[in-house]
mmCIF file with all atom_site columns, C-alpha atoms in Angstrom:
data_model
loop_
_atom_site.group_PDB
_atom_site.id
_atom_site.type_symbol
_atom_site.label_atom_id
_atom_site.label_alt_id
_atom_site.label_comp_id
_atom_site.label_asym_id
_atom_site.label_entity_id
_atom_site.label_seq_id
_atom_site.pdbx_PDB_ins_code
_atom_site.Cartn_x
_atom_site.Cartn_y
_atom_site.Cartn_z
_atom_site.occupancy
_atom_site.B_iso_or_equiv
_atom_site.pdbx_formal_charge
_atom_site.auth_seq_id
_atom_site.auth_comp_id
_atom_site.auth_asym_id
_atom_site.auth_atom_id
_atom_site.pdbx_PDB_model_num
ATOM 1   C CA . GLY A 1 1   ? 0.000   0.000   0.000  1.00 85.00 ? 1   GLY A CA 1
ATOM 2   C CA . ILE A 1 2   ? 0.882   3.655   -0.088 1.00 91.00 ? 2   ILE A CA 1
ATOM 3   C CA . GLN A 1 3   ? 3.516   4.904   2.373  1.00 95.00 ? 3   GLN A CA 1
ATOM 4   C CA . VAL A 1 4   ? 3.204   8.314   4.041  1.00 96.00 ? 4   VAL A CA 1
ATOM 5   C CA . GLU A 1 5   ? 6.152   9.866   5.864  1.00 97.00 ? 5   GLU A CA 1
ATOM 6   C CA . GLN A 1 6   ? 6.103   13.127  7.795  1.00 98.00 ? 6   GLN A CA 1
ATOM 7   C CA . SER A 1 7   ? 8.917   15.329  8.999  1.00 98.00 ? 7   SER A CA 1
ATOM 8   C CA . PRO A 1 8   ? 10.000  16.560  11.410 1.00 98.00 ? 8   PRO A CA 1
ATOM 9   C CA . PRO A 1 9   ? 8.497   14.264  14.066 1.00 97.00 ? 9   PRO A CA 1
ATOM 10  C CA . ASP A 1 10  ? 8.742   16.983  16.732 1.00 97.00 ? 10  ASP A CA 1
ATOM 11  C CA . LEU A 1 11  ? 8.969   20.756  16.539 1.00 97.00 ? 11  LEU A CA 1
ATOM 12  C CA . ILE A 1 12  ? 9.205   23.319  19.328 1.00 97.00 ? 12  ILE A CA 1
ATOM 13  C CA . LEU A 1 13  ? 8.798   26.990  18.423 1.00 96.00 ? 13  LEU A CA 1
ATOM 14  C CA . GLN A 1 14  ? 8.259   30.325  20.073 1.00 97.00 ? 14  GLN A CA 1
ATOM 15  C CA . GLU A 1 15  ? 4.988   32.137  19.564 1.00 97.00 ? 15  GLU A CA 1
ATOM 16  C CA . GLY A 1 16  ? 5.125   34.223  16.398 1.00 97.00 ? 16  GLY A CA 1
ATOM 17  C CA . ALA A 1 17  ? 7.504   31.917  14.526 1.00 97.00 ? 17  ALA A CA 1
ATOM 18  C CA . ASN A 1 18  ? 6.805   30.357  11.144 1.00 97.00 ? 18  ASN A CA 1
ATOM 19  C CA . SER A 1 19  ? 7.074   26.646  10.364 1.00 96.00 ? 19  SER A CA 1
ATOM 20  C CA . THR A 1 20  ? 6.986   24.202  7.468  1.00 97.00 ? 20  THR A CA 1
ATOM 21  C CA . LEU A 1 21  ? 5.819   20.620  7.852  1.00 98.00 ? 21  LEU A CA 1
ATOM 22  C CA . ARG A 1 22  ? 6.554   18.089  5.132  1.00 98.00 ? 22  ARG A CA 1
ATOM 23  C CA . CYS A 1 23  ? 4.687   14.994  3.924  1.00 98.00 ? 23  CYS A CA 1
ATOM 24  C CA . ASN A 1 24  ? 6.172   12.535  1.402  1.00 98.00 ? 24  ASN A CA 1
ATOM 25  C CA . PHE A 1 25  ? 4.010   9.853   -0.175 1.00 96.00 ? 25  PHE A CA 1
ATOM 26  C CA . SER A 1 26  ? 4.998   6.845   -2.251 1.00 95.00 ? 26  SER A CA 1
ATOM 27  C CA . ASP A 1 27  ? 2.262   6.678   -4.903 1.00 91.00 ? 27  ASP A CA 1
ATOM 28  C CA . SER A 1 28  ? -0.025  8.832   -7.017 1.00 89.00 ? 28  SER A CA 1
ATOM 29  C CA . VAL A 1 29  ? -2.901  10.071  -4.891 1.00 87.00 ? 29  VAL A CA 1
ATOM 30  C CA . ASN A 1 30  ? -6.541  11.016  -5.399 1.00 84.00 ? 30  ASN A CA 1
ATOM 31  C CA . ASN A 1 31  ? -6.883  12.307  -1.865 1.00 89.00 ? 31  ASN A CA 1
ATOM 32  C CA . LEU A 1 32  ? -4.447  14.104  0.385  1.00 94.00 ? 32  LEU A CA 1
ATOM 33  C CA . GLN A 1 33  ? -5.562  15.774  3.582  1.00 96.00 ? 33  GLN A CA 1
ATOM 34  C CA . TRP A 1 34  ? -3.930  17.663  6.442  1.00 98.00 ? 34  TRP A CA 1
ATOM 35  C CA . PHE A 1 35  ? -5.395  17.433  9.934  1.00 97.00 ? 35  PHE A CA 1
ATOM 36  C CA . HIS A 1 36  ? -4.719  19.056  13.277 1.00 97.00 ? 36  HIS A CA 1
ATOM 37  C CA . GLN A 1 37  ? -5.338  16.839  16.295 1.00 96.00 ? 37  GLN A CA 1
ATOM 38  C CA . ASN A 1 38  ? -5.871  19.094  19.270 1.00 91.00 ? 38  ASN A CA 1
ATOM 39  C CA . PRO A 1 39  ? -4.988  18.201  22.881 1.00 88.00 ? 39  PRO A CA 1
ATOM 40  C CA . TRP A 1 40  ? -8.515  16.839  23.378 1.00 90.00 ? 40  TRP A CA 1
ATOM 41  C CA . GLY A 1 41  ? -7.992  14.332  20.580 1.00 91.00 ? 41  GLY A CA 1
ATOM 42  C CA . GLN A 1 42  ? -10.326 15.941  18.049 1.00 92.00 ? 42  GLN A CA 1
ATOM 43  C CA . LEU A 1 43  ? -9.277  15.711  14.388 1.00 94.00 ? 43  LEU A CA 1
ATOM 44  C CA . ILE A 1 44  ? -9.773  19.020  12.631 1.00 95.00 ? 44  ILE A CA 1
ATOM 45  C CA . ASN A 1 45  ? -9.736  19.145  8.843  1.00 95.00 ? 45  ASN A CA 1
ATOM 46  C CA . LEU A 1 46  ? -7.229  21.723  7.630  1.00 97.00 ? 46  LEU A CA 1
ATOM 47  C CA . PHE A 1 47  ? -6.912  21.084  3.908  1.00 96.00 ? 47  PHE A CA 1
ATOM 48  C CA . TYR A 1 48  ? -8.111  18.692  1.237  1.00 94.00 ? 48  TYR A CA 1
ATOM 49  C CA . ILE A 1 49  ? -5.313  19.137  -1.280 1.00 95.00 ? 49  ILE A CA 1
ATOM 50  C CA . PRO A 1 50  ? -4.435  16.291  -3.697 1.00 92.00 ? 50  PRO A CA 1
ATOM 51  C CA . SER A 1 51  ? -2.703  18.911  -5.844 1.00 93.00 ? 51  SER A CA 1
ATOM 52  C CA . GLY A 1 52  ? -2.090  22.648  -5.991 1.00 96.00 ? 52  GLY A CA 1
ATOM 53  C CA . THR A 1 53  ? -2.002  25.343  -3.327 1.00 98.00 ? 53  THR A CA 1
ATOM 54  C CA . LYS A 1 54  ? -4.587  26.518  -0.814 1.00 97.00 ? 54  LYS A CA 1
ATOM 55  C CA . GLN A 1 55  ? -4.599  29.115  1.928  1.00 98.00 ? 55  GLN A CA 1
ATOM 56  C CA . ASN A 1 56  ? -6.770  29.552  4.978  1.00 97.00 ? 56  ASN A CA 1
ATOM 57  C CA . GLY A 1 57  ? -5.765  32.445  7.201  1.00 97.00 ? 57  GLY A CA 1
ATOM 58  C CA . ARG A 1 58  ? -2.319  31.820  8.692  1.00 98.00 ? 58  ARG A CA 1
ATOM 59  C CA . LEU A 1 59  ? -2.179  28.328  7.227  1.00 98.00 ? 59  LEU A CA 1
ATOM 60  C CA . SER A 1 60  ? -1.401  27.325  3.692  1.00 98.00 ? 60  SER A CA 1
ATOM 61  C CA . ALA A 1 61  ? -0.590  24.054  1.941  1.00 98.00 ? 61  ALA A CA 1
ATOM 62  C CA . THR A 1 62  ? 1.004   23.007  -1.310 1.00 98.00 ? 62  THR A CA 1
ATOM 63  C CA . THR A 1 63  ? 0.979   19.565  -2.907 1.00 97.00 ? 63  THR A CA 1
ATOM 64  C CA . VAL A 1 64  ? 3.322   18.774  -5.790 1.00 97.00 ? 64  VAL A CA 1
ATOM 65  C CA . ALA A 1 65  ? 1.705   15.576  -6.990 1.00 93.00 ? 65  ALA A CA 1
ATOM 66  C CA . THR A 1 66  ? 4.319   14.832  -9.663 1.00 94.00 ? 66  THR A CA 1
ATOM 67  C CA . GLU A 1 67  ? 7.075   14.867  -7.019 1.00 96.00 ? 67  GLU A CA 1
ATOM 68  C CA . ARG A 1 68  ? 4.925   13.166  -4.366 1.00 97.00 ? 68  ARG A CA 1
ATOM 69  C CA . TYR A 1 69  ? 5.141   15.598  -1.514 1.00 98.00 ? 69  TYR A CA 1
ATOM 70  C CA . SER A 1 70  ? 3.015   18.119  0.324  1.00 98.00 ? 70  SER A CA 1
ATOM 71  C CA . LEU A 1 71  ? 3.960   21.014  2.591  1.00 98.00 ? 71  LEU A CA 1
ATOM 72  C CA . LEU A 1 72  ? 1.961   22.685  5.341  1.00 98.00 ? 72  LEU A CA 1
ATOM 73  C CA . TYR A 1 73  ? 2.981   26.236  6.266  1.00 98.00 ? 73  TYR A CA 1
ATOM 74  C CA . ILE A 1 74  ? 2.027   27.836  9.557  1.00 98.00 ? 74  ILE A CA 1
ATOM 75  C CA . SER A 1 75  ? 2.811   31.519  9.910  1.00 97.00 ? 75  SER A CA 1
ATOM 76  C CA . SER A 1 76  ? 2.837   33.685  13.045 1.00 97.00 ? 76  SER A CA 1
ATOM 77  C CA . SER A 1 77  ? 2.325   30.654  15.307 1.00 97.00 ? 77  SER A CA 1
ATOM 78  C CA . GLN A 1 78  ? 0.013   30.887  18.307 1.00 97.00 ? 78  GLN A CA 1
ATOM 79  C CA . THR A 1 79  ? -0.121  28.631  21.362 1.00 95.00 ? 79  THR A CA 1
ATOM 80  C CA . THR A 1 80  ? -3.449  27.278  20.116 1.00 94.00 ? 80  THR A CA 1
ATOM 81  C CA . ASP A 1 81  ? -1.593  25.841  17.105 1.00 96.00 ? 81  ASP A CA 1
ATOM 82  C CA . SER A 1 82  ? 0.007   23.271  19.404 1.00 95.00 ? 82  SER A CA 1
ATOM 83  C CA . GLY A 1 83  ? -0.909  19.640  18.809 1.00 95.00 ? 83  GLY A CA 1
ATOM 84  C CA . VAL A 1 84  ? -0.197  16.917  16.300 1.00 96.00 ? 84  VAL A CA 1
ATOM 85  C CA . TYR A 1 85  ? -0.421  17.554  12.570 1.00 98.00 ? 85  TYR A CA 1
ATOM 86  C CA . PHE A 1 86  ? -1.239  14.577  10.393 1.00 97.00 ? 86  PHE A CA 1
ATOM 87  C CA . CYS A 1 87  ? -0.917  14.128  6.672  1.00 97.00 ? 87  CYS A CA 1
ATOM 88  C CA . ALA A 1 88  ? -3.061  11.376  5.159  1.00 96.00 ? 88  ALA A CA 1
ATOM 89  C CA . ALA A 1 89  ? -3.341  10.089  1.592  1.00 94.00 ? 89  ALA A CA 1
ATOM 90  C CA . ALA A 1 90  ? -5.326  7.647   -0.512 1.00 89.00 ? 90  ALA A CA 1
ATOM 91  C CA . PRO A 1 91  ? -3.825  6.120   -3.647 1.00 85.00 ? 91  PRO A CA 1
ATOM 92  C CA . TYR A 1 92  ? -5.162  6.965   -7.089 1.00 76.00 ? 92  TYR A CA 1
ATOM 93  C CA . SER A 1 93  ? -5.354  3.256   -7.914 1.00 70.00 ? 93  SER A CA 1
ATOM 94  C CA . GLY A 1 94  ? -7.999  2.780   -5.221 1.00 63.00 ? 94  GLY A CA 1
ATOM 95  C CA . GLY A 1 95  ? -10.665 4.431   -7.355 1.00 60.00 ? 95  GLY A CA 1
ATOM 96  C CA . GLY A 1 96  ? -11.917 6.596   -4.535 1.00 58.00 ? 96  GLY A CA 1
ATOM 97  C CA . ALA A 1 97  ? -13.051 3.912   -2.086 1.00 65.00 ? 97  ALA A CA 1
ATOM 98  C CA . ASP A 1 98  ? -9.807  3.519   -0.190 1.00 73.00 ? 98  ASP A CA 1
ATOM 99  C CA . GLY A 1 99  ? -9.487  4.824   3.271  1.00 86.00 ? 99  GLY A CA 1
ATOM 100 C CA . LEU A 1 100 ? -6.714  7.217   4.135  1.00 91.00 ? 100 LEU A CA 1
ATOM 101 C CA . THR A 1 101 ? -3.211  6.102   5.103  1.00 93.00 ? 101 THR A CA 1
ATOM 102 C CA . PHE A 1 102 ? -1.884  8.368   7.821  1.00 95.00 ? 102 PHE A CA 1
ATOM 103 C CA . GLY A 1 103 ? 1.638   9.437   8.553  1.00 96.00 ? 103 GLY A CA 1
ATOM 104 C CA . LYS A 1 104 ? 2.917   9.292   12.120 1.00 95.00 ? 104 LYS A CA 1
ATOM 105 C CA . GLY A 1 105 ? 2.422   13.021  12.554 1.00 96.00 ? 105 GLY A CA 1
ATOM 106 C CA . THR A 1 106 ? 4.424   16.077  13.549 1.00 97.00 ? 106 THR A CA 1
ATOM 107 C CA . HIS A 1 107 ? 4.093   17.020  17.213 1.00 96.00 ? 107 HIS A CA 1
ATOM 108 C CA . LEU A 1 108 ? 4.173   20.825  17.353 1.00 97.00 ? 108 LEU A CA 1
ATOM 109 C CA . ILE A 1 109 ? 4.624   22.749  20.591 1.00 96.00 ? 109 ILE A CA 1
ATOM 110 C CA . ILE A 1 110 ? 4.288   26.543  20.533 1.00 96.00 ? 110 ILE A CA 1
ATOM 111 C CA . GLN A 1 111 ? 5.750   28.184  23.602 1.00 96.00 ? 111 GLN A CA 1
ATOM 112 C CA . PRO A 1 112 ? 4.510   31.604  24.762 1.00 94.00 ? 112 PRO A CA 1
ATOM 113 C CA . ASN B 2 1   ? -26.097 19.798  10.793 1.00 74.00 ? 1   ASN B CA 1
ATOM 114 C CA . ALA B 2 2   ? -24.230 17.638  13.329 1.00 81.00 ? 2   ALA B CA 1
ATOM 115 C CA . GLY B 2 3   ? -21.763 16.127  10.817 1.00 94.00 ? 3   GLY B CA 1
ATOM 116 C CA . VAL B 2 4   ? -20.358 12.816  12.066 1.00 97.00 ? 4   VAL B CA 1
ATOM 117 C CA . THR B 2 5   ? -21.341 11.678  15.548 1.00 97.00 ? 5   THR B CA 1
ATOM 118 C CA . GLN B 2 6   ? -20.163 8.663   17.552 1.00 98.00 ? 6   GLN B CA 1
ATOM 119 C CA . THR B 2 7   ? -21.719 6.798   20.459 1.00 97.00 ? 7   THR B CA 1
ATOM 120 C CA . PRO B 2 8   ? -20.475 6.208   23.136 1.00 97.00 ? 8   PRO B CA 1
ATOM 121 C CA . LYS B 2 9   ? -17.632 8.637   23.852 1.00 96.00 ? 9   LYS B CA 1
ATOM 122 C CA . PHE B 2 10  ? -15.946 6.392   26.430 1.00 96.00 ? 10  PHE B CA 1
ATOM 123 C CA . ARG B 2 11  ? -16.263 2.720   27.338 1.00 97.00 ? 11  ARG B CA 1
ATOM 124 C CA . VAL B 2 12  ? -14.459 0.242   29.569 1.00 97.00 ? 12  VAL B CA 1
ATOM 125 C CA . LEU B 2 13  ? -14.838 -3.465  28.801 1.00 97.00 ? 13  LEU B CA 1
ATOM 126 C CA . LYS B 2 14  ? -13.540 -6.620  30.395 1.00 97.00 ? 14  LYS B CA 1
ATOM 127 C CA . THR B 2 15  ? -11.711 -9.143  28.230 1.00 98.00 ? 15  THR B CA 1
ATOM 128 C CA . GLY B 2 16  ? -14.218 -11.311 26.379 1.00 97.00 ? 16  GLY B CA 1
ATOM 129 C CA . GLN B 2 17  ? -17.124 -8.863  26.539 1.00 97.00 ? 17  GLN B CA 1
ATOM 130 C CA . SER B 2 18  ? -18.803 -7.595  23.399 1.00 97.00 ? 18  SER B CA 1
ATOM 131 C CA . MET B 2 19  ? -19.955 -4.158  22.339 1.00 96.00 ? 19  MET B CA 1
ATOM 132 C CA . THR B 2 20  ? -21.089 -2.107  19.370 1.00 98.00 ? 20  THR B CA 1
ATOM 133 C CA . LEU B 2 21  ? -19.941 1.379   18.448 1.00 98.00 ? 21  LEU B CA 1
ATOM 134 C CA . LEU B 2 22  ? -22.367 3.527   16.491 1.00 98.00 ? 22  LEU B CA 1
ATOM 135 C CA . CYS B 2 23  ? -21.413 6.097   13.882 1.00 98.00 ? 23  CYS B CA 1
ATOM 136 C CA . ALA B 2 24  ? -24.015 8.394   12.341 1.00 98.00 ? 24  ALA B CA 1
ATOM 137 C CA . GLN B 2 25  ? -23.687 11.078  9.641  1.00 97.00 ? 25  GLN B CA 1
ATOM 138 C CA . ASP B 2 26  ? -26.242 13.559  8.395  1.00 96.00 ? 26  ASP B CA 1
ATOM 139 C CA . MET B 2 27  ? -24.401 14.698  5.256  1.00 93.00 ? 27  MET B CA 1
ATOM 140 C CA . ASN B 2 28  ? -25.903 12.048  2.944  1.00 92.00 ? 28  ASN B CA 1
ATOM 141 C CA . HIS B 2 29  ? -22.424 10.630  2.321  1.00 92.00 ? 29  HIS B CA 1
ATOM 142 C CA . GLU B 2 30  ? -22.036 7.335   0.491  1.00 91.00 ? 30  GLU B CA 1
ATOM 143 C CA . TYR B 2 31  ? -18.708 6.274   1.963  1.00 92.00 ? 31  TYR B CA 1
ATOM 144 C CA . MET B 2 32  ? -18.077 5.567   5.636  1.00 94.00 ? 32  MET B CA 1
ATOM 145 C CA . TYR B 2 33  ? -14.961 4.359   7.450  1.00 95.00 ? 33  TYR B CA 1
ATOM 146 C CA . TRP B 2 34  ? -13.804 3.053   10.818 1.00 97.00 ? 34  TRP B CA 1
ATOM 147 C CA . TYR B 2 35  ? -10.238 3.777   12.004 1.00 97.00 ? 35  TYR B CA 1
ATOM 148 C CA . ARG B 2 36  ? -8.331  3.115   15.193 1.00 97.00 ? 36  ARG B CA 1
ATOM 149 C CA . GLN B 2 37  ? -5.587  5.264   16.720 1.00 97.00 ? 37  GLN B CA 1
ATOM 150 C CA . ASP B 2 38  ? -3.018  3.834   19.085 1.00 95.00 ? 38  ASP B CA 1
ATOM 151 C CA . PRO B 2 39  ? -0.722  6.000   21.241 1.00 87.00 ? 39  PRO B CA 1
ATOM 152 C CA . GLY B 2 40  ? 1.875   7.945   19.264 1.00 81.00 ? 40  GLY B CA 1
ATOM 153 C CA . MET B 2 41  ? 0.561   6.781   15.915 1.00 82.00 ? 41  MET B CA 1
ATOM 154 C CA . GLY B 2 42  ? -1.594  7.905   13.075 1.00 87.00 ? 42  GLY B CA 1
ATOM 155 C CA . LEU B 2 43  ? -4.948  6.313   12.348 1.00 94.00 ? 43  LEU B CA 1
ATOM 156 C CA . ARG B 2 44  ? -5.287  2.896   10.693 1.00 95.00 ? 44  ARG B CA 1
ATOM 157 C CA . LEU B 2 45  ? -8.262  1.730   8.656  1.00 94.00 ? 45  LEU B CA 1
ATOM 158 C CA . ILE B 2 46  ? -10.322 -1.144  10.118 1.00 96.00 ? 46  ILE B CA 1
ATOM 159 C CA . HIS B 2 47  ? -13.301 -1.489  7.729  1.00 96.00 ? 47  HIS B CA 1
ATOM 160 C CA . TYR B 2 48  ? -15.117 0.719   5.276  1.00 94.00 ? 48  TYR B CA 1
ATOM 161 C CA . SER B 2 49  ? -18.344 0.874   3.306  1.00 93.00 ? 49  SER B CA 1
ATOM 162 C CA . VAL B 2 50  ? -19.056 2.344   -0.126 1.00 89.00 ? 50  VAL B CA 1
ATOM 163 C CA . GLY B 2 51  ? -22.817 2.280   0.289  1.00 90.00 ? 51  GLY B CA 1
ATOM 164 C CA . GLU B 2 52  ? -25.788 0.891   2.161  1.00 93.00 ? 52  GLU B CA 1
ATOM 165 C CA . GLY B 2 53  ? -25.508 -2.872  2.534  1.00 93.00 ? 53  GLY B CA 1
ATOM 166 C CA . THR B 2 54  ? -21.829 -3.057  1.549  1.00 92.00 ? 54  THR B CA 1
ATOM 167 C CA . THR B 2 55  ? -18.701 -3.451  3.685  1.00 94.00 ? 55  THR B CA 1
ATOM 168 C CA . ALA B 2 56  ? -15.023 -4.176  3.025  1.00 93.00 ? 56  ALA B CA 1
ATOM 169 C CA . LYS B 2 57  ? -11.887 -4.890  5.035  1.00 93.00 ? 57  LYS B CA 1
ATOM 170 C CA . GLY B 2 58  ? -9.213  -2.319  5.663  1.00 92.00 ? 58  GLY B CA 1
ATOM 171 C CA . GLU B 2 59  ? -5.690  -2.637  7.002  1.00 91.00 ? 59  GLU B CA 1
ATOM 172 C CA . VAL B 2 60  ? -6.474  -4.059  10.475 1.00 95.00 ? 60  VAL B CA 1
ATOM 173 C CA . PRO B 2 61  ? -9.878  -5.868  10.306 1.00 96.00 ? 61  PRO B CA 1
ATOM 174 C CA . ASP B 2 62  ? -9.219  -8.852  12.599 1.00 96.00 ? 62  ASP B CA 1
ATOM 175 C CA . GLY B 2 63  ? -11.426 -8.996  15.695 1.00 96.00 ? 63  GLY B CA 1
ATOM 176 C CA . TYR B 2 64  ? -14.005 -6.540  14.318 1.00 98.00 ? 64  TYR B CA 1
ATOM 177 C CA . ASN B 2 65  ? -17.236 -6.786  12.351 1.00 97.00 ? 65  ASN B CA 1
ATOM 178 C CA . VAL B 2 66  ? -19.256 -4.017  10.725 1.00 97.00 ? 66  VAL B CA 1
ATOM 179 C CA . SER B 2 67  ? -22.686 -3.430  9.290  1.00 97.00 ? 67  SER B CA 1
ATOM 180 C CA . ARG B 2 68  ? -24.253 -0.684  7.148  1.00 97.00 ? 68  ARG B CA 1
ATOM 181 C CA . LEU B 2 69  ? -28.002 -1.359  7.205  1.00 94.00 ? 69  LEU B CA 1
ATOM 182 C CA . LYS B 2 70  ? -28.881 2.310   6.729  1.00 96.00 ? 70  LYS B CA 1
ATOM 183 C CA . LYS B 2 71  ? -26.977 4.852   4.650  1.00 95.00 ? 71  LYS B CA 1
ATOM 184 C CA . GLN B 2 72  ? -26.506 7.221   7.569  1.00 97.00 ? 72  GLN B CA 1
ATOM 185 C CA . ASN B 2 73  ? -25.251 4.628   10.091 1.00 98.00 ? 73  ASN B CA 1
ATOM 186 C CA . PHE B 2 74  ? -22.133 2.468   10.273 1.00 98.00 ? 74  PHE B CA 1
ATOM 187 C CA . LEU B 2 75  ? -21.754 0.054   13.195 1.00 98.00 ? 75  LEU B CA 1
ATOM 188 C CA . LEU B 2 76  ? -18.494 -1.419  14.491 1.00 98.00 ? 76  LEU B CA 1
ATOM 189 C CA . GLY B 2 77  ? -18.739 -4.554  16.620 1.00 98.00 ? 77  GLY B CA 1
ATOM 190 C CA . LEU B 2 78  ? -16.304 -6.295  18.894 1.00 96.00 ? 78  LEU B CA 1
ATOM 191 C CA . GLU B 2 79  ? -17.533 -9.830  19.591 1.00 92.00 ? 79  GLU B CA 1
ATOM 192 C CA . SER B 2 80  ? -14.915 -10.784 22.195 1.00 96.00 ? 80  SER B CA 1
ATOM 193 C CA . ALA B 2 81  ? -12.850 -7.817  23.317 1.00 97.00 ? 81  ALA B CA 1
ATOM 194 C CA . ALA B 2 82  ? -9.105  -8.198  23.902 1.00 97.00 ? 82  ALA B CA 1
ATOM 195 C CA . PRO B 2 83  ? -6.649  -5.812  25.620 1.00 97.00 ? 83  PRO B CA 1
ATOM 196 C CA . SER B 2 84  ? -4.991  -5.245  22.210 1.00 96.00 ? 84  SER B CA 1
ATOM 197 C CA . GLN B 2 85  ? -8.210  -3.512  21.134 1.00 97.00 ? 85  GLN B CA 1
ATOM 198 C CA . THR B 2 86  ? -7.692  -0.746  23.671 1.00 97.00 ? 86  THR B CA 1
ATOM 199 C CA . SER B 2 87  ? -7.593  2.277   21.413 1.00 97.00 ? 87  SER B CA 1
ATOM 200 C CA . VAL B 2 88  ? -9.388  5.395   20.252 1.00 97.00 ? 88  VAL B CA 1
ATOM 201 C CA . TYR B 2 89  ? -11.841 4.648   17.455 1.00 98.00 ? 89  TYR B CA 1
ATOM 202 C CA . PHE B 2 90  ? -12.733 7.229   14.831 1.00 98.00 ? 90  PHE B CA 1
ATOM 203 C CA . CYS B 2 91  ? -15.484 7.104   12.257 1.00 98.00 ? 91  CYS B CA 1
ATOM 204 C CA . ALA B 2 92  ? -15.352 9.129   9.029  1.00 96.00 ? 92  ALA B CA 1
ATOM 205 C CA . SER B 2 93  ? -17.506 9.741   5.985  1.00 94.00 ? 93  SER B CA 1
ATOM 206 C CA . SER B 2 94  ? -17.091 11.188  2.500  1.00 91.00 ? 94  SER B CA 1
ATOM 207 C CA . THR B 2 95  ? -19.111 11.748  -0.633 1.00 84.00 ? 95  THR B CA 1
ATOM 208 C CA . GLY B 2 96  ? -16.985 9.333   -2.639 1.00 70.00 ? 96  GLY B CA 1
ATOM 209 C CA . LEU B 2 97  ? -17.645 11.424  -5.716 1.00 65.00 ? 97  LEU B CA 1
ATOM 210 C CA . ALA B 2 98  ? -14.862 12.477  -8.074 1.00 55.00 ? 98  ALA B CA 1
ATOM 211 C CA . PRO B 2 99  ? -12.475 13.970  -7.203 1.00 53.00 ? 99  PRO B CA 1
ATOM 212 C CA . PHE B 2 100 ? -13.146 11.408  -4.493 1.00 59.00 ? 100 PHE B CA 1
ATOM 213 C CA . GLY B 2 101 ? -14.094 13.610  -1.647 1.00 78.00 ? 101 GLY B CA 1
ATOM 214 C CA . GLU B 2 102 ? -12.759 14.948  1.587  1.00 88.00 ? 102 GLU B CA 1
ATOM 215 C CA . GLN B 2 103 ? -13.188 12.715  4.627  1.00 92.00 ? 103 GLN B CA 1
ATOM 216 C CA . TYR B 2 104 ? -14.846 14.161  7.724  1.00 93.00 ? 104 TYR B CA 1
ATOM 217 C CA . PHE B 2 105 ? -14.186 12.631  11.128 1.00 96.00 ? 105 PHE B CA 1
ATOM 218 C CA . GLY B 2 106 ? -16.249 12.110  14.244 1.00 97.00 ? 106 GLY B CA 1
ATOM 219 C CA . PRO B 2 107 ? -15.020 13.003  17.746 1.00 96.00 ? 107 PRO B CA 1
ATOM 220 C CA . GLY B 2 108 ? -13.813 9.493   18.578 1.00 97.00 ? 108 GLY B CA 1
ATOM 221 C CA . THR B 2 109 ? -14.637 6.771   21.113 1.00 97.00 ? 109 THR B CA 1
ATOM 222 C CA . ARG B 2 110 ? -12.035 5.930   23.739 1.00 97.00 ? 110 ARG B CA 1
ATOM 223 C CA . LEU B 2 111 ? -12.200 2.190   24.521 1.00 97.00 ? 111 LEU B CA 1
ATOM 224 C CA . THR B 2 112 ? -10.279 0.470   27.291 1.00 97.00 ? 112 THR B CA 1
ATOM 225 C CA . VAL B 2 113 ? -10.252 -3.332  27.583 1.00 97.00 ? 113 VAL B CA 1
ATOM 226 C CA . THR B 2 114 ? -9.033  -4.674  30.914 1.00 97.00 ? 114 THR B CA 1
#
């Protein structure tokens, strides 16, 4: 099946800093999503981005499908950005029915 | 519009007991999924369904059964719980339509098997 690798595994930043999280995947995808899991365990959808670039406030994401990677940018970090960020992908060969394969996540801590 | 809801939120079982987790969605989605999340890991797919009356195995299906009798509901059953099934269980749904649809997740059920 498809492999999804995220880096870095852990990241500690001061409030106001910018960060880039990376997701590499091993196959062509028809679905790629970024999630934020907050300290209460809730999974929050950030982006559905199998290709291209999207922005939502201080967050933006870019997926370069031909090179099989995606980047999540967080600007002007706030303490509420702390948590685990997951990248998840479904392979194109699955025809749309496949579930998502998750990476192991990036644990982000924003210090005040 | 509640999105994806899960019942119960927490449960403690003894080894060998059975239980059913309920997932409901009000978005008229065709596809539904059950995942589990173990400490320090991402989610892994247990079973999924592409429509009412259909189910299929995911990555880690052993020890679980599912049913999709109604489009809006997807049930996950544990017939004889084992400590290895201690986990957080998430349900998700999507439209399944091209370009294959964003998955939306429920709040999770935290299950402990002693």
